[in-house]
mmCIF file of C-alpha atoms in Angstrom:
data_model
loop_
_atom_site.group_PDB
_atom_site.id
_atom_site.type_symbol
_atom_site.label_atom_id
_atom_site.label_comp_id
_atom_site.label_asym_id
_atom_site.label_seq_id
_atom_site.Cartn_x
_atom_site.Cartn_y
_atom_site.Cartn_z
ATOM 1 C CA MET A 183 53.299 108.968 108.514
ATOM 2 C CA LYS A 184 54.760 106.156 110.809
ATOM 3 C CA SER A 185 55.300 107.207 114.468
ATOM 4 C CA ALA A 186 58.679 108.224 115.004
ATOM 5 C CA VAL A 187 59.075 106.348 118.433
ATOM 6 C CA LEU A 188 58.697 102.528 118.055
ATOM 7 C CA THR A 189 57.297 102.048 121.712
ATOM 8 C CA GLY A 190 57.430 98.382 122.612
ATOM 9 C CA GLU A 191 59.635 95.312 122.982
ATOM 10 C CA HIS A 192 62.162 94.611 120.474
ATOM 11 C CA TYR A 193 64.851 91.865 119.703
ATOM 12 C CA ILE A 194 67.354 93.949 117.890
ATOM 13 C CA THR A 195 71.205 94.512 117.474
ATOM 14 C CA GLY A 196 72.965 97.374 119.049
ATOM 15 C CA ASP A 197 73.288 99.225 115.750
ATOM 16 C CA ILE A 198 69.558 99.174 115.220
ATOM 17 C CA ALA A 199 69.110 100.255 118.808
ATOM 18 C CA CYS A 200 71.488 103.207 118.072
ATOM 19 C CA ALA A 201 69.353 104.188 114.997
ATOM 20 C CA GLU A 202 66.317 103.875 116.708
ATOM 21 C CA GLY A 203 67.674 105.962 119.651
ATOM 22 C CA ALA A 204 68.713 108.710 117.351
ATOM 23 C CA ILE A 205 65.209 108.873 115.938
ATOM 24 C CA ALA A 206 63.707 109.081 119.421
ATOM 25 C CA ALA A 207 66.059 111.835 120.276
ATOM 26 C CA GLY A 208 64.435 113.860 117.160
ATOM 27 C CA CYS A 209 67.543 113.220 114.618
ATOM 28 C CA ARG A 210 66.186 114.066 111.283
ATOM 29 C CA PHE A 211 69.209 114.167 108.975
ATOM 30 C CA PHE A 212 71.886 111.301 108.779
ATOM 31 C CA GLY A 213 75.046 111.927 106.389
ATOM 32 C CA GLY A 214 76.036 108.266 105.607
ATOM 33 C CA TYR A 215 78.919 106.233 104.082
ATOM 34 C CA PRO A 216 78.912 102.508 104.745
ATOM 35 C CA ILE A 217 81.885 100.786 106.787
ATOM 36 C CA THR A 218 81.700 97.555 108.683
ATOM 37 C CA PRO A 219 80.678 97.145 111.576
ATOM 38 C CA ALA A 220 78.731 100.407 111.441
ATOM 39 C CA THR A 221 76.840 100.188 108.152
ATOM 40 C CA GLU A 222 73.805 98.619 109.651
ATOM 41 C CA ILE A 223 73.216 102.179 111.382
ATOM 42 C CA ALA A 224 73.194 103.920 108.066
ATOM 43 C CA GLU A 225 70.951 101.195 106.253
ATOM 44 C CA HIS A 226 68.429 101.656 109.115
ATOM 45 C CA MET A 227 68.393 105.178 108.975
ATOM 46 C CA ALA A 228 68.061 105.194 105.212
ATOM 47 C CA ALA A 229 64.908 103.218 105.505
ATOM 48 C CA ARG A 230 63.270 104.943 108.583
ATOM 49 C CA LEU A 231 64.018 108.614 108.133
ATOM 50 C CA PRO A 232 62.055 109.100 104.826
ATOM 51 C CA GLU A 233 58.832 107.441 106.945
ATOM 52 C CA ILE A 234 59.114 110.181 109.389
ATOM 53 C CA GLY A 235 60.049 113.243 107.365
ATOM 54 C CA GLY A 236 63.680 113.240 107.718
ATOM 55 C CA THR A 237 66.540 113.034 105.332
ATOM 56 C CA TYR A 238 69.292 110.303 104.627
ATOM 57 C CA ILE A 239 71.936 111.348 102.241
ATOM 58 C CA GLN A 240 74.544 108.791 101.012
ATOM 59 C CA MET A 241 77.876 110.422 100.220
ATOM 60 C CA GLU A 242 80.858 109.430 98.499
ATOM 61 C CA ASP A 243 83.252 109.009 101.343
ATOM 62 C CA GLU A 244 83.365 109.707 105.156
ATOM 63 C CA ILE A 245 84.765 113.227 104.785
ATOM 64 C CA ALA A 246 81.671 114.234 102.780
ATOM 65 C CA ALA A 247 79.298 112.566 105.148
ATOM 66 C CA ILE A 248 80.479 114.368 108.217
ATOM 67 C CA ALA A 249 80.502 117.690 106.298
ATOM 68 C CA THR A 250 76.829 117.222 105.394
ATOM 69 C CA VAL A 251 76.229 116.466 109.098
ATOM 70 C CA MET A 252 77.484 119.947 109.950
ATOM 71 C CA GLY A 253 75.456 121.499 107.359
ATOM 72 C CA GLY A 254 72.271 119.699 108.495
ATOM 73 C CA SER A 255 72.847 120.825 112.010
ATOM 74 C CA TRP A 256 73.201 124.458 110.952
ATOM 75 C CA ALA A 257 70.045 124.070 109.059
ATOM 76 C CA GLY A 258 68.266 123.408 112.152
ATOM 77 C CA LYS A 259 68.117 119.669 112.284
ATOM 78 C CA LYS A 260 69.518 117.162 114.746
ATOM 79 C CA SER A 261 72.144 115.504 112.662
ATOM 80 C CA MET A 262 74.329 112.304 112.790
ATOM 81 C CA THR A 263 76.631 109.962 111.184
ATOM 82 C CA ALA A 264 78.124 106.571 111.972
ATOM 83 C CA THR A 265 81.496 105.134 111.249
ATOM 84 C CA SER A 266 84.333 102.862 112.313
ATOM 85 C CA GLY A 267 88.163 102.409 111.938
ATOM 86 C CA PRO A 268 89.488 104.280 108.962
ATOM 87 C CA GLY A 269 86.240 106.215 108.667
ATOM 88 C CA PHE A 270 86.737 107.808 112.055
ATOM 89 C CA SER A 271 90.263 108.910 110.995
ATOM 90 C CA LEU A 272 88.902 110.476 107.905
ATOM 91 C CA MET A 273 86.324 112.534 109.961
ATOM 92 C CA ALA A 274 88.857 113.741 112.335
ATOM 93 C CA GLU A 275 89.147 117.092 110.681
ATOM 94 C CA ASN A 276 85.653 117.891 110.497
ATOM 95 C CA ILE A 277 84.992 116.989 114.105
ATOM 96 C CA GLY A 278 87.461 119.538 115.076
ATOM 97 C CA TYR A 279 85.546 121.962 112.803
ATOM 98 C CA GLY A 280 82.667 121.094 114.600
ATOM 99 C CA VAL A 281 84.125 121.873 117.972
ATOM 100 C CA CYS A 282 85.451 125.231 116.494
ATOM 101 C CA THR A 283 82.172 126.257 115.177
ATOM 102 C CA GLU A 284 80.276 124.998 118.254
ATOM 103 C CA THR A 285 78.060 122.640 116.126
ATOM 104 C CA PRO A 286 75.742 119.951 117.808
ATOM 105 C CA CYS A 287 75.807 116.729 116.220
ATOM 106 C CA VAL A 288 76.593 112.955 117.018
ATOM 107 C CA ILE A 289 79.234 110.941 115.508
ATOM 108 C CA VAL A 290 78.936 106.947 116.284
ATOM 109 C CA ASN A 291 82.049 105.027 116.017
ATOM 110 C CA VAL A 292 81.525 101.151 116.405
ATOM 111 C CA GLN A 293 84.929 100.509 116.846
ATOM 112 C CA ARG A 294 87.035 97.385 115.209
ATOM 113 C CA GLY A 295 90.366 96.088 115.497
ATOM 114 C CA GLY A 296 93.159 98.333 114.123
ATOM 115 C CA PRO A 297 95.311 100.094 113.089
ATOM 116 C CA SER A 298 94.549 100.690 109.549
ATOM 117 C CA THR A 299 92.011 98.320 107.804
ATOM 118 C CA GLY A 300 92.916 95.786 110.720
ATOM 119 C CA LEU A 301 90.168 93.428 111.681
ATOM 120 C CA PRO A 302 86.834 94.927 110.074
ATOM 121 C CA THR A 303 84.351 92.461 111.731
ATOM 122 C CA GLN A 304 85.944 92.030 115.021
ATOM 123 C CA GLY A 305 85.569 94.503 117.798
ATOM 124 C CA ALA A 306 88.091 96.447 119.830
ATOM 125 C CA GLN A 307 88.176 99.772 122.012
ATOM 126 C CA ALA A 308 91.297 101.135 120.579
ATOM 127 C CA ASP A 309 90.019 104.573 119.412
ATOM 128 C CA MET A 310 89.424 105.810 122.854
ATOM 129 C CA MET A 311 92.503 108.309 122.855
ATOM 130 C CA GLN A 312 91.782 109.282 119.178
ATOM 131 C CA ALA A 313 88.371 110.429 120.286
ATOM 132 C CA ARG A 314 89.806 112.503 123.016
ATOM 133 C CA TRP A 315 92.731 113.961 120.677
ATOM 134 C CA GLY A 316 92.014 112.755 117.167
ATOM 135 C CA SER A 317 91.710 116.382 115.890
ATOM 136 C CA HIS A 318 94.056 119.058 115.718
ATOM 137 C CA GLY A 319 94.458 121.755 118.610
ATOM 138 C CA HIS A 320 93.414 121.906 122.307
ATOM 139 C CA TYR A 321 89.719 121.280 122.730
ATOM 140 C CA GLU A 322 87.031 119.526 124.797
ATOM 141 C CA ILE A 323 84.806 116.770 123.463
ATOM 142 C CA ILE A 324 82.180 114.576 124.962
ATOM 143 C CA ALA A 325 82.282 110.572 124.383
ATOM 144 C CA LEU A 326 80.074 108.060 125.861
ATOM 145 C CA ALA A 327 80.435 104.171 125.865
ATOM 146 C CA PRO A 328 77.423 102.118 125.658
ATOM 147 C CA SER A 329 77.712 98.470 127.072
ATOM 148 C CA SER A 330 74.411 96.773 125.524
ATOM 149 C CA PRO A 331 71.806 97.333 122.714
ATOM 150 C CA GLN A 332 69.646 98.919 125.353
ATOM 151 C CA ASP A 333 72.220 101.110 126.535
ATOM 152 C CA MET A 334 73.003 101.987 122.643
ATOM 153 C CA PHE A 335 69.438 103.067 122.611
ATOM 154 C CA TYR A 336 69.609 105.345 125.596
ATOM 155 C CA GLN A 337 73.136 106.609 125.161
ATOM 156 C CA THR A 338 72.469 107.783 121.831
ATOM 157 C CA ILE A 339 69.500 109.871 123.084
ATOM 158 C CA GLU A 340 71.924 111.064 125.916
ATOM 159 C CA ALA A 341 74.559 112.196 123.120
ATOM 160 C CA PHE A 342 72.051 114.152 121.391
ATOM 161 C CA ASN A 343 70.939 115.735 124.709
ATOM 162 C CA LEU A 344 74.545 116.553 125.644
ATOM 163 C CA SER A 345 75.440 117.740 122.092
ATOM 164 C CA GLU A 346 72.202 119.833 121.883
ATOM 165 C CA THR A 347 72.762 121.458 125.338
ATOM 166 C CA TYR A 348 76.493 122.229 125.027
ATOM 167 C CA ARG A 349 76.891 122.960 121.028
ATOM 168 C CA VAL A 350 79.670 120.400 120.753
ATOM 169 C CA PRO A 351 80.015 117.242 118.699
ATOM 170 C CA VAL A 352 79.256 114.151 120.902
ATOM 171 C CA LEU A 353 80.809 110.831 120.070
ATOM 172 C CA VAL A 354 79.214 107.452 120.955
ATOM 173 C CA MET A 355 82.086 104.877 121.381
ATOM 174 C CA SER A 356 80.542 101.659 120.705
ATOM 175 C CA ASP A 357 82.332 98.441 119.386
ATOM 176 C CA GLU A 358 81.716 95.711 117.036
ATOM 177 C CA ILE A 359 80.687 93.446 119.702
ATOM 178 C CA VAL A 360 77.758 95.764 121.119
ATOM 179 C CA GLY A 361 76.926 96.945 117.627
ATOM 180 C CA HIS A 362 76.328 93.474 116.361
ATOM 181 C CA MET A 363 74.841 91.956 119.774
ATOM 182 C CA SER A 364 71.164 91.103 119.559
ATOM 183 C CA GLU A 365 69.366 91.535 122.638
ATOM 184 C CA ARG A 366 65.932 92.643 124.110
ATOM 185 C CA VAL A 367 65.442 96.264 123.807
ATOM 186 C CA VAL A 368 62.354 98.090 125.429
ATOM 187 C CA ILE A 369 61.437 101.639 123.775
ATOM 188 C CA PRO A 370 59.478 103.420 126.021
ATOM 189 C CA ASP A 371 56.521 105.782 125.162
ATOM 190 C CA ALA A 372 57.775 109.155 123.385
ATOM 191 C CA SER A 373 56.063 110.917 126.322
ATOM 192 C CA LYS A 374 58.701 109.168 128.832
ATOM 193 C CA ILE A 375 61.831 110.138 126.820
ATOM 194 C CA VAL A 376 63.563 113.355 128.080
ATOM 195 C CA LEU A 377 64.738 115.425 125.285
ATOM 196 C CA ARG A 378 66.803 118.618 125.172
ATOM 197 C CA SER A 379 67.127 121.054 122.104
ATOM 198 C CA ARG A 380 69.761 123.703 121.381
ATOM 199 C CA PRO A 381 68.869 127.277 123.025
ATOM 200 C CA LYS A 382 67.374 129.485 120.450
ATOM 201 C CA PRO A 383 68.077 133.350 120.549
ATOM 202 C CA ARG A 384 65.722 136.018 121.555
ATOM 203 C CA GLY A 385 65.469 139.636 121.317
ATOM 204 C CA ARG A 386 66.535 141.848 118.371
ATOM 205 C CA LYS A 387 68.013 140.264 115.459
ATOM 206 C CA ASP A 388 70.162 143.084 114.450
ATOM 207 C CA ARG A 389 71.843 142.822 118.031
ATOM 208 C CA PHE A 390 72.403 139.106 117.964
ATOM 209 C CA LYS A 391 75.924 137.580 118.238
ATOM 210 C CA LEU A 392 76.276 134.103 117.193
ATOM 211 C CA TYR A 393 78.903 133.116 119.894
ATOM 212 C CA GLU A 394 77.863 135.226 122.963
ATOM 213 C CA PRO A 395 77.605 132.795 125.688
ATOM 214 C CA GLY A 396 74.525 132.435 127.840
ATOM 215 C CA PRO A 397 74.369 131.782 131.557
ATOM 216 C CA ASN A 398 75.791 128.094 131.365
ATOM 217 C CA GLY A 399 78.570 129.369 129.018
ATOM 218 C CA VAL A 400 76.751 128.254 125.762
ATOM 219 C CA ALA A 401 75.570 130.752 123.207
ATOM 220 C CA PRO A 402 72.018 130.282 121.876
ATOM 221 C CA MET A 403 72.021 129.056 118.041
ATOM 222 C CA PRO A 404 69.598 130.012 115.386
ATOM 223 C CA ALA A 405 69.228 127.924 112.143
ATOM 224 C CA ALA A 406 70.410 129.530 108.819
ATOM 225 C CA GLY A 407 67.371 130.980 107.377
ATOM 226 C CA ASP A 408 65.831 132.129 110.788
ATOM 227 C CA GLY A 409 66.830 135.890 110.133
ATOM 228 C CA TYR A 410 69.726 136.197 112.423
ATOM 229 C CA LYS A 411 73.309 136.771 111.076
ATOM 230 C CA VAL A 412 74.822 133.248 110.713
ATOM 231 C CA HIS A 413 78.578 133.305 109.826
ATOM 232 C CA VAL A 414 80.222 130.044 110.372
ATOM 233 C CA THR A 415 84.127 129.836 110.022
ATOM 234 C CA GLY A 416 86.568 127.271 111.224
ATOM 235 C CA LEU A 417 88.905 130.355 111.536
ATOM 236 C CA THR A 418 89.392 131.926 114.943
ATOM 237 C CA HIS A 419 86.387 134.109 115.277
ATOM 238 C CA ASP A 420 84.652 136.708 117.480
ATOM 239 C CA GLU A 421 81.496 136.527 119.254
ATOM 240 C CA ARG A 422 79.779 137.531 115.986
ATOM 241 C CA GLY A 423 81.447 134.756 114.148
ATOM 242 C CA TYR A 424 83.637 136.869 112.256
ATOM 243 C CA PRO A 425 87.362 135.839 111.520
ATOM 244 C CA GLU A 426 89.800 137.657 113.714
ATOM 245 C CA LEU A 427 93.202 136.305 113.598
ATOM 246 C CA SER A 428 94.662 137.639 116.976
ATOM 247 C CA VAL A 429 96.090 136.307 120.202
ATOM 248 C CA GLU A 430 93.382 137.865 122.215
ATOM 249 C CA CYS A 431 90.520 136.676 120.035
ATOM 250 C CA GLN A 432 92.110 133.004 120.058
ATOM 251 C CA GLU A 433 92.297 132.948 124.000
ATOM 252 C CA GLN A 434 88.674 134.421 124.044
ATOM 253 C CA MET A 435 87.206 131.772 121.740
ATOM 254 C CA MET A 436 89.229 128.949 123.344
ATOM 255 C CA THR A 437 88.246 129.715 126.908
ATOM 256 C CA ARG A 438 84.569 129.689 125.827
ATOM 257 C CA ILE A 439 85.256 126.137 124.011
ATOM 258 C CA VAL A 440 86.831 124.843 126.986
ATOM 259 C CA ASP A 441 84.932 126.222 129.955
ATOM 260 C CA LYS A 442 81.486 125.264 128.822
ATOM 261 C CA ILE A 443 82.454 121.672 129.045
ATOM 262 C CA GLN A 444 84.907 121.915 132.201
ATOM 263 C CA ASN A 445 82.242 124.224 134.154
ATOM 264 C CA ASN A 446 79.635 121.771 133.549
ATOM 265 C CA LEU A 447 81.178 118.591 134.594
ATOM 266 C CA ASP A 448 78.525 117.535 137.058
ATOM 267 C CA ASP A 449 75.942 117.541 134.467
ATOM 268 C CA ILE A 450 78.021 115.615 131.804
ATOM 269 C CA ILE A 451 79.843 112.897 133.462
ATOM 270 C CA ARG A 452 77.862 109.660 134.090
ATOM 271 C CA THR A 453 79.238 106.595 135.828
ATOM 272 C CA GLU A 454 77.674 103.591 137.335
ATOM 273 C CA ARG A 455 78.906 101.928 140.574
ATOM 274 C CA TYR A 456 78.758 98.228 141.381
ATOM 275 C CA GLN A 457 79.716 96.695 144.690
ATOM 276 C CA LEU A 458 82.063 99.513 145.373
ATOM 277 C CA GLU A 459 80.876 100.434 148.793
ATOM 278 C CA ASP A 460 83.168 98.010 150.920
ATOM 279 C CA ALA A 461 85.607 97.189 147.948
ATOM 280 C CA ASP A 462 89.317 96.385 148.435
ATOM 281 C CA TYR A 463 89.775 96.493 144.860
ATOM 282 C CA ALA A 464 88.366 98.649 141.977
ATOM 283 C CA ILE A 465 87.647 97.588 138.402
ATOM 284 C CA ILE A 466 87.513 100.259 135.973
ATOM 285 C CA SER A 467 85.903 99.608 132.675
ATOM 286 C CA TYR A 468 83.471 100.743 130.073
ATOM 287 C CA GLY A 469 81.637 99.468 127.111
ATOM 288 C CA VAL A 470 81.391 95.803 126.476
ATOM 289 C CA SER A 471 84.392 95.300 128.856
ATOM 290 C CA SER A 472 82.409 96.408 131.768
ATOM 291 C CA ARG A 473 79.886 93.619 131.355
ATOM 292 C CA THR A 474 82.594 91.007 131.606
ATOM 293 C CA SER A 475 83.944 92.947 134.437
ATOM 294 C CA MET A 476 80.756 92.936 136.385
ATOM 295 C CA ALA A 477 80.648 89.126 136.136
ATOM 296 C CA ALA A 478 84.447 89.194 137.340
ATOM 297 C CA VAL A 479 83.179 91.101 140.414
ATOM 298 C CA ASP A 480 80.711 88.455 141.381
ATOM 299 C CA MET A 481 83.162 85.661 140.680
ATOM 300 C CA ALA A 482 85.673 87.423 143.099
ATOM 301 C CA ARG A 483 83.124 88.206 145.611
ATOM 302 C CA ALA A 484 81.954 84.336 145.615
ATOM 303 C CA GLN A 485 85.749 83.474 146.455
ATOM 304 C CA GLY A 486 85.875 86.217 149.233
ATOM 305 C CA ILE A 487 87.679 88.829 147.398
ATOM 306 C CA LYS A 488 85.910 92.253 148.004
ATOM 307 C CA ALA A 489 86.013 93.601 144.275
ATOM 308 C CA GLY A 490 83.627 96.230 142.848
ATOM 309 C CA LEU A 491 83.174 98.115 139.412
ATOM 310 C CA LEU A 492 83.174 101.572 138.398
ATOM 311 C CA ARG A 493 81.604 101.791 134.835
ATOM 312 C CA LEU A 494 82.484 104.769 132.849
ATOM 313 C CA ILE A 495 79.414 105.679 130.952
ATOM 314 C CA THR A 496 81.322 109.235 129.948
ATOM 315 C CA VAL A 497 84.646 108.342 129.241
ATOM 316 C CA TRP A 498 85.405 111.949 128.033
ATOM 317 C CA PRO A 499 85.653 114.125 129.840
ATOM 318 C CA PHE A 500 87.365 111.779 132.164
ATOM 319 C CA PRO A 501 85.898 111.587 135.588
ATOM 320 C CA GLU A 502 89.279 112.439 137.382
ATOM 321 C CA HIS A 503 87.791 113.185 140.812
ATOM 322 C CA LEU A 504 86.167 109.606 140.981
ATOM 323 C CA ILE A 505 89.578 107.845 140.076
ATOM 324 C CA ARG A 506 91.276 109.977 142.914
ATOM 325 C CA GLU A 507 88.677 109.113 145.489
ATOM 326 C CA LEU A 508 88.933 105.398 144.459
ATOM 327 C CA ALA A 509 92.769 105.519 144.805
ATOM 328 C CA GLU A 510 92.182 106.791 148.372
ATOM 329 C CA GLN A 511 89.910 104.017 149.354
ATOM 330 C CA VAL A 512 91.227 100.793 147.729
ATOM 331 C CA LYS A 513 94.242 98.693 147.934
ATOM 332 C CA GLY A 514 94.539 98.199 144.090
ATOM 333 C CA LEU A 515 92.945 99.343 140.797
ATOM 334 C CA VAL A 516 92.351 97.268 137.747
ATOM 335 C CA THR A 517 91.617 98.681 134.329
ATOM 336 C CA VAL A 518 89.843 96.403 131.791
ATOM 337 C CA GLU A 519 89.601 97.397 128.282
ATOM 338 C CA ILE A 520 90.039 95.934 124.533
ATOM 339 C CA ASN A 521 93.120 97.920 123.917
ATOM 340 C CA LEU A 522 96.760 97.866 125.345
ATOM 341 C CA GLY A 523 96.234 100.679 128.006
ATOM 342 C CA GLN A 524 94.888 103.815 126.618
ATOM 343 C CA ILE A 525 92.520 104.557 129.488
ATOM 344 C CA HIS A 526 94.710 102.809 131.848
ATOM 345 C CA LEU A 527 97.032 105.721 131.374
ATOM 346 C CA GLU A 528 94.626 108.152 132.661
ATOM 347 C CA VAL A 529 93.718 105.897 135.732
ATOM 348 C CA GLN A 530 97.432 105.704 136.561
ATOM 349 C CA ARG A 531 97.551 109.300 136.162
ATOM 350 C CA CYS A 532 94.638 110.310 138.292
ATOM 351 C CA ALA A 533 95.594 107.519 140.992
ATOM 352 C CA GLY A 534 98.972 109.351 141.294
ATOM 353 C CA GLY A 535 100.674 106.338 142.979
ATOM 354 C CA LYS A 536 98.188 106.308 145.966
ATOM 355 C CA ALA A 537 96.997 102.638 144.798
ATOM 356 C CA PRO A 538 98.864 100.339 142.573
ATOM 357 C CA ALA A 539 97.043 100.102 139.166
ATOM 358 C CA VAL A 540 97.314 96.946 136.613
ATOM 359 C CA LEU A 541 95.892 96.630 133.217
ATOM 360 C CA VAL A 542 93.904 93.805 131.751
ATOM 361 C CA GLY A 543 94.162 94.616 128.036
ATOM 362 C CA HIS A 544 93.824 92.930 124.709
ATOM 363 C CA PRO A 545 94.846 94.142 121.149
ATOM 364 C CA GLY A 546 91.251 93.412 119.720
ATOM 365 C CA GLY A 547 89.242 90.553 118.123
ATOM 366 C CA THR A 548 87.576 89.342 121.105
ATOM 367 C CA ILE A 549 86.028 90.359 124.652
ATOM 368 C CA ILE A 550 88.131 90.007 127.720
ATOM 369 C CA SER A 551 86.740 86.810 129.730
ATOM 370 C CA PRO A 552 85.885 87.164 133.371
ATOM 371 C CA GLU A 553 88.178 84.643 134.419
ATOM 372 C CA ARG A 554 91.112 86.728 132.976
ATOM 373 C CA VAL A 555 90.018 89.587 134.929
ATOM 374 C CA LEU A 556 89.750 87.549 138.295
ATOM 375 C CA GLN A 557 93.096 85.852 137.531
ATOM 376 C CA THR A 558 94.991 89.204 137.020
ATOM 377 C CA LEU A 559 93.526 90.501 140.167
ATOM 378 C CA LYS A 560 94.615 87.537 141.918
ATOM 379 C CA GLU A 561 98.116 87.537 140.544
ATOM 380 C CA ALA A 562 98.618 91.474 141.011
ATOM 381 C CA PHE A 563 97.166 91.682 144.628
#
């Protein structure tokens, strides 16, 4: 059997780096349905998983694909799917099912221009609010935004680690540009990759409760067949997993689902700061747009403008406290993203009027150039 981790230097796309990151993280089940520009992830997993004892299933549509991912996870496997555009919309209901049943899994969205079929072969970052609120009901979700093929490798591993730790679906919100970009990707030795796995139950099996939270608010999770009582339902349920359609049980279940994320924000939220220490103006961006924003910071500094960048690696939960702190420190905020202002609304909300905030947005199809970011910065402030 081939080694699971392809240690070494590779020249590969972001989509392939994502698939290799998943395998390095221990993913051994993939439920697939092809859609541009995410198809290469499914193709690569279909080729690689049988080599290392994993399973790839090609399903009839995206609804079935994510349904198998839920089942794969409850069978004890780290599980994943990848999609884009309309496929992400079709998966929304089962993402909510995964939240309610506290099913760890990873969903990769290689974003393209929309709405509807839109621009199938061109990039965008316009599913960010759908990532936050795309399923029904009130819930918490984790979403990461990689900015390069190397970042795709590591953020996919991180997505699995967070998913396993907090028993929640984690979204990797990539885009067509990063997904199809070819760059050098360094895959470390397997011994250097930090992995987390879902906590397993201990003690008497007849006293086990499937949703009785542990010290960090997350319940241990057995696999079906381990000998524990495993009753999984999307209905409001008690700590045993049994349906109980009462106001009291709804409040107890929802409190657990929300608090396990909100009480662990310091462990979940990742950001990267660039030239922010003495910045008069803060650019806030994520994914591929953070790369062009970094170039804009360098161009601004060369012209004597003290700009800096806050890169959001974790977009959801949103790093509210960092935006509030920045708004207190700088003369202006600039949000850069390939949509018409989805995350910018969050920036404005958190800034609370303490610093003016402007958007450099684009409806999709291409990157936002550093020149345009710099021009907007100079015109606005």
